Each structure stands twice: as structure tokens, then as C-alpha cells.
mmCIF file of C-alpha atoms in Angstrom:
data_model
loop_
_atom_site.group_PDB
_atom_site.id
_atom_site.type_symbol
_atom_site.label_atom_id
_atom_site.label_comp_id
_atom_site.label_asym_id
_atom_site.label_seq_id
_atom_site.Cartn_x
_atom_site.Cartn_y
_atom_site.Cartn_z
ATOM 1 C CA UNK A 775 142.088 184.614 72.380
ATOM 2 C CA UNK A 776 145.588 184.149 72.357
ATOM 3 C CA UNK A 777 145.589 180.701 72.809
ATOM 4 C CA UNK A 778 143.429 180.204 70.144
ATOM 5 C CA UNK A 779 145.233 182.420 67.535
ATOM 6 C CA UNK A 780 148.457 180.751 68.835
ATOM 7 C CA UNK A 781 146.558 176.820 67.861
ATOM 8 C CA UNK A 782 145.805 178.453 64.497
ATOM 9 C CA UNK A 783 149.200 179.536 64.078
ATOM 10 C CA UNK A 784 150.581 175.919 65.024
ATOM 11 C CA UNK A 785 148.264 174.187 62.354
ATOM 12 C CA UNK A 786 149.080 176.222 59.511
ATOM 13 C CA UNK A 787 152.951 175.912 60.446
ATOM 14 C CA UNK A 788 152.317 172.123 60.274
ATOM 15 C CA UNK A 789 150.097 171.809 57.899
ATOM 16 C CA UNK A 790 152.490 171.297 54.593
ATOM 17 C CA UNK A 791 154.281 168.312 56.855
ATOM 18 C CA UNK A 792 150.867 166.643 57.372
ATOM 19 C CA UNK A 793 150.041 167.189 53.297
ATOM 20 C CA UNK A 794 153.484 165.989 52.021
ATOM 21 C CA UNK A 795 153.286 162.744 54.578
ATOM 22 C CA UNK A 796 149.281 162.177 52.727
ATOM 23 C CA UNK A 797 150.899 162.219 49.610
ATOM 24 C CA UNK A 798 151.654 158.682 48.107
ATOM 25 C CA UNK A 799 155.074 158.327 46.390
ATOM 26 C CA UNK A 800 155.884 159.774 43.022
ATOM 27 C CA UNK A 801 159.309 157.869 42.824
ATOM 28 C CA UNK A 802 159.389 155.004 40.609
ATOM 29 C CA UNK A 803 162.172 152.565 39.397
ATOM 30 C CA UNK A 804 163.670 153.749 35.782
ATOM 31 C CA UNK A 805 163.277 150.667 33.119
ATOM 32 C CA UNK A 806 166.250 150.687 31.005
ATOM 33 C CA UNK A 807 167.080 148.319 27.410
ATOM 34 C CA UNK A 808 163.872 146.462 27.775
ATOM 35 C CA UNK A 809 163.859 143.784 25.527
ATOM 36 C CA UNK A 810 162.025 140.468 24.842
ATOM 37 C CA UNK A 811 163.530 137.842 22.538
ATOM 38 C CA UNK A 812 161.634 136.617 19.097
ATOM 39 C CA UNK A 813 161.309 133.127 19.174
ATOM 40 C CA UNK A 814 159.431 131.103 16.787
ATOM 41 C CA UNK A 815 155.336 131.474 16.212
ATOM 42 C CA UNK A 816 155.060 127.887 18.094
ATOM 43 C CA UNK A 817 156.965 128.528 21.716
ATOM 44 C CA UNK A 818 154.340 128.504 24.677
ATOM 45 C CA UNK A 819 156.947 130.892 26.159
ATOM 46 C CA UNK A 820 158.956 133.398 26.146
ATOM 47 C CA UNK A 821 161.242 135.351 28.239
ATOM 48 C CA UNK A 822 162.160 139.315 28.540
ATOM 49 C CA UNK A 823 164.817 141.075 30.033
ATOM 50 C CA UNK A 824 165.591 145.021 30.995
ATOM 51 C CA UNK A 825 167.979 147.087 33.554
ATOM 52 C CA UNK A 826 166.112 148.101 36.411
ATOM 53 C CA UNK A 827 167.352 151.441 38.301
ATOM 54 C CA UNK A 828 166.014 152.802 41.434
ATOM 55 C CA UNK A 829 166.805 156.381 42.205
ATOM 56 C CA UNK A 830 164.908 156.603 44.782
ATOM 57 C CA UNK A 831 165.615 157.580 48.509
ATOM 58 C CA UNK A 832 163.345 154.416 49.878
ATOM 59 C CA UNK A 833 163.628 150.762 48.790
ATOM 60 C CA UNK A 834 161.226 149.130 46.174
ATOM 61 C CA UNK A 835 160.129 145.843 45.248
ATOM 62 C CA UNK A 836 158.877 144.149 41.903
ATOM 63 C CA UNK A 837 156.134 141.505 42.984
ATOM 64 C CA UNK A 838 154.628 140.795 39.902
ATOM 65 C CA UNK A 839 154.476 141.431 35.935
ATOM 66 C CA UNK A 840 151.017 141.650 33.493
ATOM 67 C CA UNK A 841 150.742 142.570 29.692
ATOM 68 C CA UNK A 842 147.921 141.797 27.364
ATOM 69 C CA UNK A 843 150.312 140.248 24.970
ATOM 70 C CA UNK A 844 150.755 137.825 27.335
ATOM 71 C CA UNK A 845 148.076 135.319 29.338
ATOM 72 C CA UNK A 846 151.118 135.132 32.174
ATOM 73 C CA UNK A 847 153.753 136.830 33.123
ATOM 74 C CA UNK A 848 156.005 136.148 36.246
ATOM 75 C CA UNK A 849 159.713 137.093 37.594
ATOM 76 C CA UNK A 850 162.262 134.089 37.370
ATOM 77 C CA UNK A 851 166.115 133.307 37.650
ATOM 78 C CA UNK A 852 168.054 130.633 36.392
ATOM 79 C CA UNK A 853 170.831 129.664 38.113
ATOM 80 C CA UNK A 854 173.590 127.337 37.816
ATOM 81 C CA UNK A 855 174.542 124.922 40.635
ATOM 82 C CA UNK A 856 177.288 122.008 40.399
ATOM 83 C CA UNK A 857 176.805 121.981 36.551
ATOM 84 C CA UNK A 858 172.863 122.026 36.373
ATOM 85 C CA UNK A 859 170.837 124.932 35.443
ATOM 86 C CA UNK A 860 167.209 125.501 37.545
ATOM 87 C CA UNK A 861 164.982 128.043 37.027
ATOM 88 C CA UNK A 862 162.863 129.235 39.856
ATOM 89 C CA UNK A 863 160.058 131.969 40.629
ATOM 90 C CA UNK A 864 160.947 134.880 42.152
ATOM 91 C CA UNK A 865 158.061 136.269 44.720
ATOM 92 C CA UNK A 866 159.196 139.411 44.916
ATOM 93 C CA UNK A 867 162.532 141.643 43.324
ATOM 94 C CA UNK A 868 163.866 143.681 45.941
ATOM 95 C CA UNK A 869 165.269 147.453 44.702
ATOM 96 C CA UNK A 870 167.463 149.197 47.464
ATOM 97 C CA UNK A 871 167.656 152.956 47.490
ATOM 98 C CA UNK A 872 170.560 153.649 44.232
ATOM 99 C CA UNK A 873 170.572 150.107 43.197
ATOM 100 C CA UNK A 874 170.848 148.511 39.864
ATOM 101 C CA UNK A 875 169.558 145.106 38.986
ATOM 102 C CA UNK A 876 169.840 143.286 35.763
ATOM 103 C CA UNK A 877 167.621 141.159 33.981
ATOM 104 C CA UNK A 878 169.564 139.043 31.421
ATOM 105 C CA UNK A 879 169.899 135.457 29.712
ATOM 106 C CA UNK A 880 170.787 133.088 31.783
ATOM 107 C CA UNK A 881 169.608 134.744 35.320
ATOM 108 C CA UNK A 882 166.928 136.899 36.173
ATOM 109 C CA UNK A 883 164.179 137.971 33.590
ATOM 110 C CA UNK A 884 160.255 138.099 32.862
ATOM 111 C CA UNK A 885 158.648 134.934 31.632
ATOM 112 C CA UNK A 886 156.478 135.536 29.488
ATOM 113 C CA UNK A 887 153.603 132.965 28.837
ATOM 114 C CA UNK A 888 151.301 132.107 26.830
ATOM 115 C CA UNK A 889 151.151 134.902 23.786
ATOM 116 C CA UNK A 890 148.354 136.307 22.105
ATOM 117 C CA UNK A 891 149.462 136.793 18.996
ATOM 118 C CA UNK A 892 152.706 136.310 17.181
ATOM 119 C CA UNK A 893 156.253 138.626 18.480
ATOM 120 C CA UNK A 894 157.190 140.571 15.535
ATOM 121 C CA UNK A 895 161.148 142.129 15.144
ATOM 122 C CA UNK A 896 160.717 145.740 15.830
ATOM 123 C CA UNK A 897 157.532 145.259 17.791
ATOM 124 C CA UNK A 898 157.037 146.984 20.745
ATOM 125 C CA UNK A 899 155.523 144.902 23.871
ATOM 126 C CA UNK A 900 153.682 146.882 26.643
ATOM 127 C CA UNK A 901 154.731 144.931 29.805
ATOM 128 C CA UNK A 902 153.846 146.543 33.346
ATOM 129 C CA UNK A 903 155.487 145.817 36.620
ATOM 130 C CA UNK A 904 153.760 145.588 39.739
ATOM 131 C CA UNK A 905 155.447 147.667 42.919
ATOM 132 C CA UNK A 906 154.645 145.961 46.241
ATOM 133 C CA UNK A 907 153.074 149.113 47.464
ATOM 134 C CA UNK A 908 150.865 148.652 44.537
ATOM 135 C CA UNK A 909 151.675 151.528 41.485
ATOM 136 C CA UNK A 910 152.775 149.977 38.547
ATOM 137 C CA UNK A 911 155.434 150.880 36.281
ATOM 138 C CA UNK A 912 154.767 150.654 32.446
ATOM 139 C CA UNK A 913 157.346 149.859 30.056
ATOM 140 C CA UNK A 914 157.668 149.159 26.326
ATOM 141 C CA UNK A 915 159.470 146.536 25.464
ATOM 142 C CA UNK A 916 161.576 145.677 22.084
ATOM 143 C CA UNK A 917 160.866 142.435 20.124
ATOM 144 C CA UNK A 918 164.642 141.450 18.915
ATOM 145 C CA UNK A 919 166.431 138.451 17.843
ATOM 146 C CA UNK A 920 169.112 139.072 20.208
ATOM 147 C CA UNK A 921 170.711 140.940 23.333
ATOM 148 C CA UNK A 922 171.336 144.646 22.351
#
């Protein structure tokens, strides 16, 4: 009997551990100045940028980007090498644990291919990023003519 009442005791004791390790992660990144530039009715393309945060205690990753303003979207950085520009996919967008990363013309940000409909001034552009763990992360983003 003792043994049995001291099992029982053991479980409950343990029992908010076991819950809080079943529980999937309610950290996310924090999207900051999201922004997409206005270019004109006939681009193919077009490209968004934000300031990603992650105040998390664990490391995150970005591994892809959907909206339904968009047919594509995908993560790329330009970069400059002995006087020539290239501009390359990025599979995934590590976040480490209190890191910031910047998304900005002329290095890393969201193409964005292939609109629906014509990017208005003022609009607002639902964009969600994909985690690798598989949550996503929705964020608005601001039609402008230029960097804020």
C-alpha cells in the first residue's frame, strides 16, 4: 500500500514536467517595419522587407514565405562581390536566441512574385512566414513608395 501511494505521489509530482515538455512552443519571432515597395502595375515582381526579432530562449528558422497576394513568395539576398551584384535563394533564415536580422534593399528580403492584383500606397499585404518547426507567423505588411 505504501508503495503504491508512494508511485501515485511520484506521478502527480511529475506530472506538470511531462505536460509543459507536450506542449508545443508559444514563442514566436516579433515582425517589425514590414514593408513591401510599390512598383508599377506591370513588374512580375516585387520585393518586401521587415526587422525580424527573436526573443526567444531557443533558436528559430524562416524556411519559407506564402501570401495570397502573391502566386510566389521566397527568401533572397543580394550581395555584392568584386563589383557585381547576385541575388540568390535563401533555404532557410536562421534566428539565434536574442538575435536581430534585417531585411532591407540591397540584401536580404521577400520576393514577392507574381501579384494578384495591383499594390496600392497604404495597402496592407498579409504575408506569412513559415518556421521550420512548422507554425507560421502572420504579418501585415505596408505598400510604400519607399524605405520608412
Amino acid at each position: 500500500m505504501i508503495r503504491s501511494v508512494l508511485i501515485a505521489a511520484l506521478a502527480l509530482a511529475f506530472l506538470p514536467a511531462i505536460a509543459f515538455a507536450a506542449t508545443p512552443p508559444t514563442c514566436l519571432p516579433r515582425a517589425e517595419r514590414a514593408w513591401v515597395r510599390v512598383l508599377p502595375a506591370a513588374m512580375p515582381m516585387n520585393a518586401g522587407y521587415l526587422r525580424l526579432r527573436n526573443p526567444c530562449a531557443a533558436p528559430l528558422a524562416i524556411v519559407a514565405a506564402s501570401s495570397p497576394a502573391y502566386g510566389e513568395v521566397s527568401i533572397h539576398e543580394t550581395r555584392t562581390v568584386d563589383g557585381v551584384s547576385r541575388m540568390r535563394e535563401v533555404a532557410e533564415l536562421p534566428l539565434a536566441p536574442g538575435a536581430t536580422v534585417e531585411m532591407k534593399p540591397g540584401g536580404l528580403h521577400l520576393m514577392l512574385m507574381r501579384p494578384t492584383a495591383p499594390v496600392r500606397i497604404g495597402q496592407r499585404v498579409p504575408i506569412d512566414l513559415h518556421l521550420k518547426d512548422g507554425r507560421r507567423l502572420p504579418v501585415e505588411f505596408e505598400a510604400r513608395a519607399a524605405a520608412p
